CSV table of C-alpha atoms in Angstrom, one decimal:
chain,number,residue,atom,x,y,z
A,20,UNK,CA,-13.6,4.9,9.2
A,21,UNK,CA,-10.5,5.5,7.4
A,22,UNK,CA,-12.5,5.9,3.6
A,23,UNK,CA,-14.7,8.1,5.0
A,24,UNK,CA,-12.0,10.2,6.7
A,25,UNK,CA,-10.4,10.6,3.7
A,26,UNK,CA,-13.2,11.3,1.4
A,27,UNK,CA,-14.1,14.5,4.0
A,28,UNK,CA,-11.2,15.5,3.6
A,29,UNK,CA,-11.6,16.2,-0.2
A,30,UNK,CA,-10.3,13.6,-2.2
A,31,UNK,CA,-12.8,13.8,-5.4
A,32,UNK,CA,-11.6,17.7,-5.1
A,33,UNK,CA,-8.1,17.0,-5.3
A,34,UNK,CA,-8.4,14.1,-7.9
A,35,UNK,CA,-10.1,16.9,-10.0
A,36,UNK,CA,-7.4,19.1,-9.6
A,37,UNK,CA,-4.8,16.8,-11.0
A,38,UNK,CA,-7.8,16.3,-14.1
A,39,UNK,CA,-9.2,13.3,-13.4
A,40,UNK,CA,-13.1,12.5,-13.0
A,41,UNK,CA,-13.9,10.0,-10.1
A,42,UNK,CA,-16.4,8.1,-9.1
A,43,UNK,CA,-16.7,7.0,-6.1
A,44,UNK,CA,-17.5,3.0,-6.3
A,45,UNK,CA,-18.8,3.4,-2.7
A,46,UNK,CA,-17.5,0.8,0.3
A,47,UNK,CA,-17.6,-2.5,0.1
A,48,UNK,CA,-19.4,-4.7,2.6
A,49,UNK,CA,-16.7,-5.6,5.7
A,50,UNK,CA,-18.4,-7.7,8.4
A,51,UNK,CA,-17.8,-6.1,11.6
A,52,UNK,CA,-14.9,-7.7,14.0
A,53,UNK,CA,-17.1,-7.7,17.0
A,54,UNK,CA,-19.2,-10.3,15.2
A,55,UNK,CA,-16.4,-12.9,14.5
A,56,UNK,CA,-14.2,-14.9,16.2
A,57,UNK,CA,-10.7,-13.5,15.7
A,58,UNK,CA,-9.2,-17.0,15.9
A,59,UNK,CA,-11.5,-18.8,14.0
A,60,UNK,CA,-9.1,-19.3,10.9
A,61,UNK,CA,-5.5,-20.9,11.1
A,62,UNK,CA,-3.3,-20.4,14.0
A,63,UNK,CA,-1.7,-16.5,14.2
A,64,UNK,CA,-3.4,-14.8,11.8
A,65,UNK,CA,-6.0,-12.9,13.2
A,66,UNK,CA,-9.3,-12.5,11.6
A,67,UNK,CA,-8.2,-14.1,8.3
A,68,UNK,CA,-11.4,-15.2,7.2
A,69,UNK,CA,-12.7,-11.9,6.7
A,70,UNK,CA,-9.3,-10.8,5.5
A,71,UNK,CA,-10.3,-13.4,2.6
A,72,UNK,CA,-13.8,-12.4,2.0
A,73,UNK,CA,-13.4,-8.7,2.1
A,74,UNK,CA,-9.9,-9.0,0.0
A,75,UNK,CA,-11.4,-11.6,-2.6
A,76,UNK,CA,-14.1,-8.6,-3.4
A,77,UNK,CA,-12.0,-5.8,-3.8
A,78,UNK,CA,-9.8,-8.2,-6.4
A,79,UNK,CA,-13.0,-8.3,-8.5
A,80,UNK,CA,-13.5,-4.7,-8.5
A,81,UNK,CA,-10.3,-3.5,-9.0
A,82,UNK,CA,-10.1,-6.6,-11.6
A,83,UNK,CA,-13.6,-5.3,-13.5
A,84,UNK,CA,-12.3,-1.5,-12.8
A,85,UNK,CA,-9.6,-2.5,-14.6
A,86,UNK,CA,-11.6,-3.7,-17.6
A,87,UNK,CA,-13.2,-0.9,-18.0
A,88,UNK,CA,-10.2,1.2,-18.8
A,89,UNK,CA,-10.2,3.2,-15.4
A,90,UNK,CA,-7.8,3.1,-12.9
A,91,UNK,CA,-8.7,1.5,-9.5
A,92,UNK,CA,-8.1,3.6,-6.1
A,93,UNK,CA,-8.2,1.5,-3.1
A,94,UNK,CA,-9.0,3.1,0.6
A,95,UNK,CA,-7.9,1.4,3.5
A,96,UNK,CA,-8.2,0.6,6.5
A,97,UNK,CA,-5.3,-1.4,7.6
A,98,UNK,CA,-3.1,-2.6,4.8
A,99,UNK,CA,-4.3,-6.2,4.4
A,100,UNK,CA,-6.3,-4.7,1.7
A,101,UNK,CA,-3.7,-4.7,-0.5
A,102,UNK,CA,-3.9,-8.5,-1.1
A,103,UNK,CA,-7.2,-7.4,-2.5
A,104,UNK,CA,-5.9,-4.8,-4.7
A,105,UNK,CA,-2.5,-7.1,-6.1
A,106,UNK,CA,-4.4,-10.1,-6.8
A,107,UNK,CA,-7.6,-7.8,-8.7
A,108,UNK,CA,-4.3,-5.7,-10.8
A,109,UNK,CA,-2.3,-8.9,-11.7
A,110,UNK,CA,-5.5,-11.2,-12.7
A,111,UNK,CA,-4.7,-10.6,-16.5
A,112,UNK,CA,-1.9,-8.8,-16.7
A,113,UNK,CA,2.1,-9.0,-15.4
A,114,UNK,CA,2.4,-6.0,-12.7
A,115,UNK,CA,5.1,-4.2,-10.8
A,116,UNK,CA,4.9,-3.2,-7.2
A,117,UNK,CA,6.2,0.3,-5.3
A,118,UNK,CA,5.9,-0.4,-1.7
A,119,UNK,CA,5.5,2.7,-0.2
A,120,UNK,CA,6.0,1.8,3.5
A,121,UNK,CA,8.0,2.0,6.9
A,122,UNK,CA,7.8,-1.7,7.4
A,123,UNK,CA,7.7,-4.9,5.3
A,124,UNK,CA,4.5,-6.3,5.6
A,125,UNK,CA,6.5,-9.6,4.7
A,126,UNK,CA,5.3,-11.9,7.7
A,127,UNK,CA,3.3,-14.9,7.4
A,128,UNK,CA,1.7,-16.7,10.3
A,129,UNK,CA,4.7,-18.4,11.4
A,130,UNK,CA,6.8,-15.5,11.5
A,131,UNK,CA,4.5,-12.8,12.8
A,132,UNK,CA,4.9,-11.6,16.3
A,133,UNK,CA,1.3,-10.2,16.1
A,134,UNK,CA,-0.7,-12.4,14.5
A,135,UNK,CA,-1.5,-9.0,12.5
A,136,UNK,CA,-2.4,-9.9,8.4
A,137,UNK,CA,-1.8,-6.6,8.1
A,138,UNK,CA,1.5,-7.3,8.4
A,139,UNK,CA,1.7,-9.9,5.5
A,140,UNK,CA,-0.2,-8.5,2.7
A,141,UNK,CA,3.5,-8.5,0.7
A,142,UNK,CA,4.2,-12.2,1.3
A,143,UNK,CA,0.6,-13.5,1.1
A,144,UNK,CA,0.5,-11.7,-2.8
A,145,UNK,CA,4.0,-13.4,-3.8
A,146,UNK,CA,2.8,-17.0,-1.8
A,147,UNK,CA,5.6,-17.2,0.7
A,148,UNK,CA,5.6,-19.5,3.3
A,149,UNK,CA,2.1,-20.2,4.7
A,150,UNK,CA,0.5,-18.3,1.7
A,151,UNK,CA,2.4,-20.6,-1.3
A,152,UNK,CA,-0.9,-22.0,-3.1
A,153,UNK,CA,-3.3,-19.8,-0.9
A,154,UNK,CA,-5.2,-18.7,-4.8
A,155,UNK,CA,-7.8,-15.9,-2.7
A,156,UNK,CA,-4.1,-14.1,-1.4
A,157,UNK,CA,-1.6,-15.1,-4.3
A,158,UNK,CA,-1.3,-12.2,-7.3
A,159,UNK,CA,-1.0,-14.9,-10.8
A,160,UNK,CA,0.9,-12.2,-12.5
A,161,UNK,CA,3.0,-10.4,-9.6
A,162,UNK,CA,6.9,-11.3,-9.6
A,163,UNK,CA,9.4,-10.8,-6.3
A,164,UNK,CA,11.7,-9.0,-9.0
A,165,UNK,CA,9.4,-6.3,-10.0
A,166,UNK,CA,8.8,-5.8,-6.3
A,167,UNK,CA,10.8,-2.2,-4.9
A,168,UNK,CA,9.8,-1.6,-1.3
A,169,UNK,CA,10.9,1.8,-0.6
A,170,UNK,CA,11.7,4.1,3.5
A,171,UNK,CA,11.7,0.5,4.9
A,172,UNK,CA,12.8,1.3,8.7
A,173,UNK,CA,11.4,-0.9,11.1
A,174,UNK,CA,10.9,-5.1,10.3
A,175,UNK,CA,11.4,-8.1,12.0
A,176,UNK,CA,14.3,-10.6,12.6
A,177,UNK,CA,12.3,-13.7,10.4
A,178,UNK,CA,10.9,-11.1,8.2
A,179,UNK,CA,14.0,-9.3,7.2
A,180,UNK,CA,15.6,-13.0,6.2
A,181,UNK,CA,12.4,-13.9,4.6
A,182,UNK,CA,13.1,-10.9,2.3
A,183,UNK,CA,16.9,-11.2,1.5
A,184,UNK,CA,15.4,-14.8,0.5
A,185,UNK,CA,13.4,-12.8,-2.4
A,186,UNK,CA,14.3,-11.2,-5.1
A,187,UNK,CA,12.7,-7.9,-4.0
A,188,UNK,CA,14.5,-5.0,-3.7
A,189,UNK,CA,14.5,-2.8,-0.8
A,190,UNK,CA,15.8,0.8,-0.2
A,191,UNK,CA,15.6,1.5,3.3
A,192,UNK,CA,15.5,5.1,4.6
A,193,UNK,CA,19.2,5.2,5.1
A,194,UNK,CA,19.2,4.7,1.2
A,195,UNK,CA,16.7,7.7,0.9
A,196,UNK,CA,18.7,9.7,3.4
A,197,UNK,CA,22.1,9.0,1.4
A,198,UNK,CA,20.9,8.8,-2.2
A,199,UNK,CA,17.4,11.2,-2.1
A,200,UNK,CA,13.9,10.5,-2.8
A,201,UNK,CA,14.4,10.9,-6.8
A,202,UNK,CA,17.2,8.9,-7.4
A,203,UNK,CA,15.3,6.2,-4.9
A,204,UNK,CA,12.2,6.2,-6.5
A,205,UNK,CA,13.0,6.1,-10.1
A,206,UNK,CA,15.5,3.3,-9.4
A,207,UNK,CA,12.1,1.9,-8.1
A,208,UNK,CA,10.3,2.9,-10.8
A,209,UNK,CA,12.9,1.0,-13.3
A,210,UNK,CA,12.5,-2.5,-11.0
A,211,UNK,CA,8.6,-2.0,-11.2
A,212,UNK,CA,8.6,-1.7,-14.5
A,213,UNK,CA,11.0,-4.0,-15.8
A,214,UNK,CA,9.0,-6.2,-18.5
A,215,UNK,CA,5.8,-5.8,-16.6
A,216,UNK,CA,2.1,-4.0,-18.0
A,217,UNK,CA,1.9,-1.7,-15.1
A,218,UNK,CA,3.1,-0.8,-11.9
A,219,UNK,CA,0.8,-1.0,-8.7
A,220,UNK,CA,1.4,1.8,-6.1
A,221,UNK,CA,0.4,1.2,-2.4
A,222,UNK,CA,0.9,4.1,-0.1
A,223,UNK,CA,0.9,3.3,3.5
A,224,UNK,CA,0.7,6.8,5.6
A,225,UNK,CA,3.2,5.3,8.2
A,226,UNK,CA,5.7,5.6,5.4
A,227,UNK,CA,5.9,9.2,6.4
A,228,UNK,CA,7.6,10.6,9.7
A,229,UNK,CA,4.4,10.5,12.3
A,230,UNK,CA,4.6,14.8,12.7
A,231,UNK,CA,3.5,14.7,8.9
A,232,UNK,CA,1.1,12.0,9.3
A,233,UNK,CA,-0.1,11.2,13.0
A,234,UNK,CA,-3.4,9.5,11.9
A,235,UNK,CA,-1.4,6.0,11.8
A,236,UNK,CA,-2.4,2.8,14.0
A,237,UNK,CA,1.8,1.9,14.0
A,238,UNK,CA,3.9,5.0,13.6
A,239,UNK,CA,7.8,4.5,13.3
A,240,UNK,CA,10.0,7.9,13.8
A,241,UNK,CA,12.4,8.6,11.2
A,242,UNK,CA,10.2,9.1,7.5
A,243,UNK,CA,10.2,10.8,5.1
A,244,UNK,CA,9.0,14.7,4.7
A,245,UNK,CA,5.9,16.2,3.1
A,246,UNK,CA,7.9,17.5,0.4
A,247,UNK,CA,9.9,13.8,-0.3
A,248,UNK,CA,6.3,12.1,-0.1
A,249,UNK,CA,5.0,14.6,-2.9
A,250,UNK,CA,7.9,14.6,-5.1
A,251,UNK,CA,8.0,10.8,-4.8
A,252,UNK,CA,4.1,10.6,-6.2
A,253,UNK,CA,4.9,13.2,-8.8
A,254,UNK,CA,7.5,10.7,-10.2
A,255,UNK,CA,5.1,8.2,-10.0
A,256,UNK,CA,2.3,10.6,-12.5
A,257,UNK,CA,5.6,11.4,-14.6
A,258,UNK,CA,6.5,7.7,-15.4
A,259,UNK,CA,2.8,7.0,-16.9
A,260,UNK,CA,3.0,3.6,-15.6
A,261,UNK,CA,0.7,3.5,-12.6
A,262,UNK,CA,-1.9,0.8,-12.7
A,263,UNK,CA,-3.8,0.8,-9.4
A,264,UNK,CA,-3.0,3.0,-6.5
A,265,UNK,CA,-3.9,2.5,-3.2
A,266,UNK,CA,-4.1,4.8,-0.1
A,267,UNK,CA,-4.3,2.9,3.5
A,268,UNK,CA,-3.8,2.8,7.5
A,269,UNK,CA,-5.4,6.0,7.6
A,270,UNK,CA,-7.1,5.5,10.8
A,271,UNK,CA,-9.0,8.8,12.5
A,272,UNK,CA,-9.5,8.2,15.5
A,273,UNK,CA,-5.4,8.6,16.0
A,274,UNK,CA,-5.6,11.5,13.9
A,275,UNK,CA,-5.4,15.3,14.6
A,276,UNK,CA,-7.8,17.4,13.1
A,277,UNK,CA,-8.0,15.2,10.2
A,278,UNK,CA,-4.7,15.6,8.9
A,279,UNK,CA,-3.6,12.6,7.9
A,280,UNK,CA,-6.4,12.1,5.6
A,281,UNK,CA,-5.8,15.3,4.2
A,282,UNK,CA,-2.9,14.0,3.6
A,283,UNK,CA,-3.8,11.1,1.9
A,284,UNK,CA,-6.0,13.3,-0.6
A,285,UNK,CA,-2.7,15.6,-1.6
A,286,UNK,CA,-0.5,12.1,-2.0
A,287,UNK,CA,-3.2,11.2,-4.3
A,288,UNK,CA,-3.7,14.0,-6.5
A,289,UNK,CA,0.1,13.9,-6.8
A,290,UNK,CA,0.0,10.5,-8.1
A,291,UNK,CA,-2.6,11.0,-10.3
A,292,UNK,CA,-0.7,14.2,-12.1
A,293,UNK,CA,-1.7,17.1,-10.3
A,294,UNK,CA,1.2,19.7,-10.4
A,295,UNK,CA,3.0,23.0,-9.8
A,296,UNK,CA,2.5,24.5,-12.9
C-alpha cells in the first residue's frame, strides 16, 4: 500500500516540478504474505524467500533502468527492498551509499532480535555474516567505505559492533545535532563518492522525527525536522551524483491523512532538483 500512497499523494507532480519526466514502471509482482509460510526459509529471517524473489526483480529493473540512461526510483514498502535496489545500481558499476535512516538495518539472522529482513537490507548488500556469498542479496560493486549512514539513533547491541567492524561511517543524530544537517551530509556526500560512479540514496521516512512523518511501521523520537530532511535532499540534487533513489516504510495505514506520503513526494522532488528559486 505504501506505492500507491505515495503516488496519490502526487509524486509524478512533484517530480515534474523539480523538471523531470517520469514514468511510472508500475509495481512489481509481490506474492502476498498470507500465502507463504513466514518460516519456510533459514532460521530468523522471516519471509526471506520472497524477500529474494521480489528483491532479485527489482535489481533487474533498476539494473535495465539504469541502462537506459534514466534514473531508477524505488517505492517501498518496508526497507528490505533496498537489497533489490543496491544489488540492480552496483551490477556494472562501483556505487556509494547515503543511508538515510534512524536505525542500521545492519542485522543478519543471527543477530536480529526480530527475525525482520527489513532490518538487514545494509549487511545482506555488503555480505556480512549470514549474507557473505548470498549472490541474490550481495551488491558486486558496493564497498563498506563508500557506505555514510546518516540520523542513526536507535540499533542493537550485536548490530552496533557488527558496524564498528566495518568500514562504514556513521553520523548519528547527536552528530547532526552538534555539527548540522550540511556539514553532515556533504561529509556524507564526500564518503559516497569517494572513487565510486554514483551514489545510491535510500530514504527511509523513520529517519525523520514521527510528528513530521507518523506513517512509519517503527518510529524512533528524536529526528530530524522537515526543513533538515529538505535541505539534506537538496544537497543531494546539488552534488549531481545521485544514481538511484529510493523512498520506503511508508506505510498508510499508520498514517494521518496521508501525510507521510506527501512527505515522501516533497523529499523526492528535492532530490531530484526541485528548488526555491
Amino acid at each position: 500500500m505504501g506505492p500507491s500512497a505515495i503516488r496519490y499523494a502526487g509524486l509524478a507532480g512533484q517530480l515534474e516540478s523539480a523538471g523531470v519526466s517520469p514514468t511510472d514502471a508500475g509495481d512489481l509482482a509481490v506474492p502476498h504474505h498470507a500465502t507463504r509460510d513466514a518460516d519456510a526459509g533459514p532460521a530468523n529471517a522471516k519471509h526471506v524467500q520472497e524477500v529474494e524473489e521480489v528483491t532479485t526483480s527489482l535489481a533487474d529493473a533498476v539494473s535495465t533502468a539504469l541502462a537506459e540512461e534514466t534514473t531508477p526510483l524505488a517505492l517501498g514498502g518496508d526497507h528490505s527492498i533496498a537489497i533489490g535496489s543496491l544489488v540492480g545500481s552496483a551490477r556494472d558499476a562501483d556505487i556509494g551509499v547515503i543511508w538515510f535512516d534512524a536505525h542500521g538495518d545492519f542485522n543478519t539472522p543471527s543477530t536480529s532480535p526480530s527475525g525482520n529482513v527489513h532490518g538487514m537490507p545494509l549487511a545482506a548488500a555488503l555480505g556480512i555474516g549470514d549474507f557473505e556469498g548470498a549472490e541474490w542479496a550481495n551488491a558486486a560493486g558496493l564497498e563498506a567505505e563508500n557506505v555514510a549512514i546518516v540520523g542513526l539513533r536507535s540499533v542493537d547491541g550485536p548490530e552496533a559492533e557488527a558496524i564498528r567492524d566495518t568500514d562504514v561511517t556513521v553520523y548519528t543524530m547527536s552528530d547532526i545535532d552538534e555539527r548540522g544537517i550540511t556539514d553532515v551530509t556533504n561529509d556524507a556526500l564526500d564518503v559516497a563518492t569517494d572513487g565510486t560512479d554514483g551514489v545510491h540514496i535510500s530514504l527511509d521516512l523513520d529517519w525523520l522525527d514521527p510528528r513530521e512523518a507518523p506513517g512509519v511501521g517503527t518510529p524512533v523520537r528524536g529526528g530530524v525536522t522537515y526543513r533538515e530532511a529538505h535541505a539534506a535532499m537538496e544537497l543531494v540534487a546539488r552534488s549531481e551524483a545521485m544514481r538511484s533513489f529510493e523512498l520506503v516504510e511508508v506505510n498508510p495505514i499508520l498514517d494521518e491523512h496521508n501525510e507521510t506520503a506527501t512527505l515522501a513526494t516533497e523529499l523526492a522532488a528535492s532530490a531530484f532538483g526541485k528548488r526555491i528559486l
